[in-house]
Structures are given as C-alpha cells and as structure tokens.
Amino acid sequence: MWSVTFTGTNGDAWAEVHQVNQFNTEPKAGYSDVVGTANVSLAKSADAGGADPGQSLTVAYVGSDGNSYPTINQPCGVLADTSLQEAGTMYGGATHPVLVCAQVPAAAVAHGTWSVTYVDGTGPTAFFAGA
C-alpha cells in the first residue's frame, strides 16, 4: 500500500533544525539531529477513504551501534517541511515529500540506516541508506 523513498540524509542537522525555529532544543551533549528527506506514496489501489502515513508507518534511524532512534513525537522540534506525522490523509496515487528527524549519538550516525515499518507490525521492515 505504501511506498517510501529516501532522497537524502543530513547526519549533523542541528544548524538546519535551529534555523527553522529558534525554539527547537539543541540535542544533548554527544548527540546529533539526523534529518532524512523522503517521498511517501500511496498505491493507486488504496482504499477510497485514504490513509494517513503518520498513522500507518513508523520510521527510526538505526545507528551503527545497532540501536533504533525514533522519529515519532518530533524529537528535533519543528522541521522546515512536513513531518511524516503531519502529512495528513492521502488518497490513491498521491505522493508527499516528508522530513523525519531522530536524535542519535554522534558516534552512531555514520553507516546508519533508516528503518520503516507498519505501525501495526504487519509486513516486513524496509531499510534505507542513512548518513
């Protein structure tokens, strides 16, 4: 039903995140804001009532330390573009650009990956190249 394509990752995005909103909180010492840009698409054959990617998908950054760092609840604060949770209801054939952000220990950012799974646990986990 969903198709996700990552188009980029900024492994040290604090300057970008801070520029968007001066009230965003700097990551704690030793951590980095990792921002991913992605396109989320809903299959043309999707239910006529539409679906919300923020209610259907969960995204995390999997650091090189093997731990997952969630993007839910906007850990980085307000982002420059639509977050996954703010994309809203999409209908068959729609594509929407989204940003996701996780706060990750700086030492675990390099060689990390993004993971995307269905919130309800159905289907496989998809992995995409990170920083």
XYZ file of C-alpha atoms in Angstrom:
131
model
C 0.000 0.000 0.000
C 2.801 2.454 0.913
C 5.995 3.203 -0.968
C 8.789 5.169 0.714
C 11.914 6.505 -0.988
C 14.643 8.337 0.917
C 16.292 11.071 -1.114
C 18.862 12.290 1.402
C 20.183 12.335 4.950
C 21.909 15.088 6.903
C 23.788 13.434 9.759
C 24.542 16.697 11.553
C 21.423 18.789 11.011
C 21.325 20.922 14.175
C 22.128 24.160 12.282
C 19.310 23.388 9.820
C 16.857 22.479 12.602
C 17.764 25.568 14.652
C 17.435 27.874 11.647
C 13.845 26.713 11.102
C 12.781 27.544 14.654
C 14.942 29.276 17.233
C 12.987 27.492 19.987
C 13.966 23.996 18.847
C 16.057 22.343 21.538
C 19.686 21.512 20.779
C 20.475 17.799 21.039
C 22.000 16.771 24.353
C 25.799 16.581 24.519
C 27.224 13.846 22.303
C 24.067 13.560 20.143
C 23.222 14.800 16.638
C 19.990 15.681 14.891
C 19.761 13.348 11.884
C 17.286 14.572 9.255
C 16.058 12.408 6.404
C 14.159 13.602 3.345
C 11.760 11.119 1.822
C 8.832 10.749 -0.539
C 5.852 8.763 0.712
C 3.424 7.392 -1.882
C 0.104 5.613 -1.517
C -0.780 2.918 -4.070
C -3.456 3.825 -6.615
C -5.392 0.764 -5.468
C -5.627 2.073 -1.875
C -8.941 2.258 -0.044
C -11.125 5.092 -1.355
C -11.224 6.568 2.161
C -7.500 7.305 2.026
C -4.837 6.664 4.632
C -2.527 8.724 6.834
C 1.172 7.779 6.647
C 1.772 9.158 10.141
C -0.827 6.725 11.484
C 0.329 3.833 9.272
C 4.132 3.954 9.297
C 6.846 4.298 11.891
C 10.335 5.470 10.988
C 13.514 5.204 13.046
C 17.203 5.788 12.475
C 19.208 2.649 13.187
C 22.632 3.765 14.334
C 25.867 1.923 13.663
C 25.613 0.862 17.326
C 22.600 -1.295 16.359
C 20.075 0.757 18.342
C 16.939 2.353 16.888
C 16.260 6.044 17.476
C 12.612 7.007 16.878
C 11.345 9.935 14.852
C 7.877 9.950 16.399
C 6.860 12.940 18.537
C 9.298 15.163 16.640
C 12.356 14.749 18.879
C 14.137 17.504 16.937
C 11.306 20.035 17.166
C 9.703 21.921 14.281
C 11.103 20.976 10.860
C 11.390 23.015 7.653
C 8.900 20.866 5.771
C 6.081 18.490 6.554
C 6.940 15.758 9.016
C 5.591 12.254 8.467
C 3.108 12.789 11.304
C 1.808 15.998 9.694
C 1.332 14.685 6.139
C -2.362 14.012 6.723
C -4.736 11.807 4.761
C -3.527 10.789 1.325
C -5.558 9.158 -1.436
C -4.687 6.556 -4.085
C -1.772 7.599 -6.283
C -0.684 10.516 -4.057
C 2.954 11.277 -3.224
C 4.067 13.626 -0.469
C 7.577 14.815 0.461
C 8.297 14.496 4.185
C 11.094 15.097 6.657
C 11.919 12.798 9.554
C 14.372 13.521 12.340
C 15.952 11.476 15.107
C 18.412 12.411 17.820
C 21.258 9.908 17.627
C 24.574 9.578 19.477
C 27.090 11.313 17.197
C 29.355 8.248 17.219
C 26.500 6.079 15.861
C 25.404 8.315 12.948
C 27.917 7.183 10.297
C 26.930 3.966 8.498
C 23.425 4.082 9.982
C 20.197 3.269 8.163
C 16.585 4.379 8.203
C 14.003 1.706 9.038
C 10.363 1.909 8.019
C 7.700 -0.437 9.384
C 3.927 -0.548 9.609
C 2.679 0.685 12.993
C 0.608 -2.488 13.413
C 3.631 -4.729 12.836
C 2.378 -6.284 9.603
C 4.721 -6.618 6.684
C 8.487 -6.515 6.541
C 10.768 -3.734 7.743
C 12.364 -1.759 4.921
C 15.846 -0.294 5.348
C 17.315 2.705 3.517
C 20.828 4.148 3.499
C 21.455 6.789 6.145
C 24.417 9.055 6.799
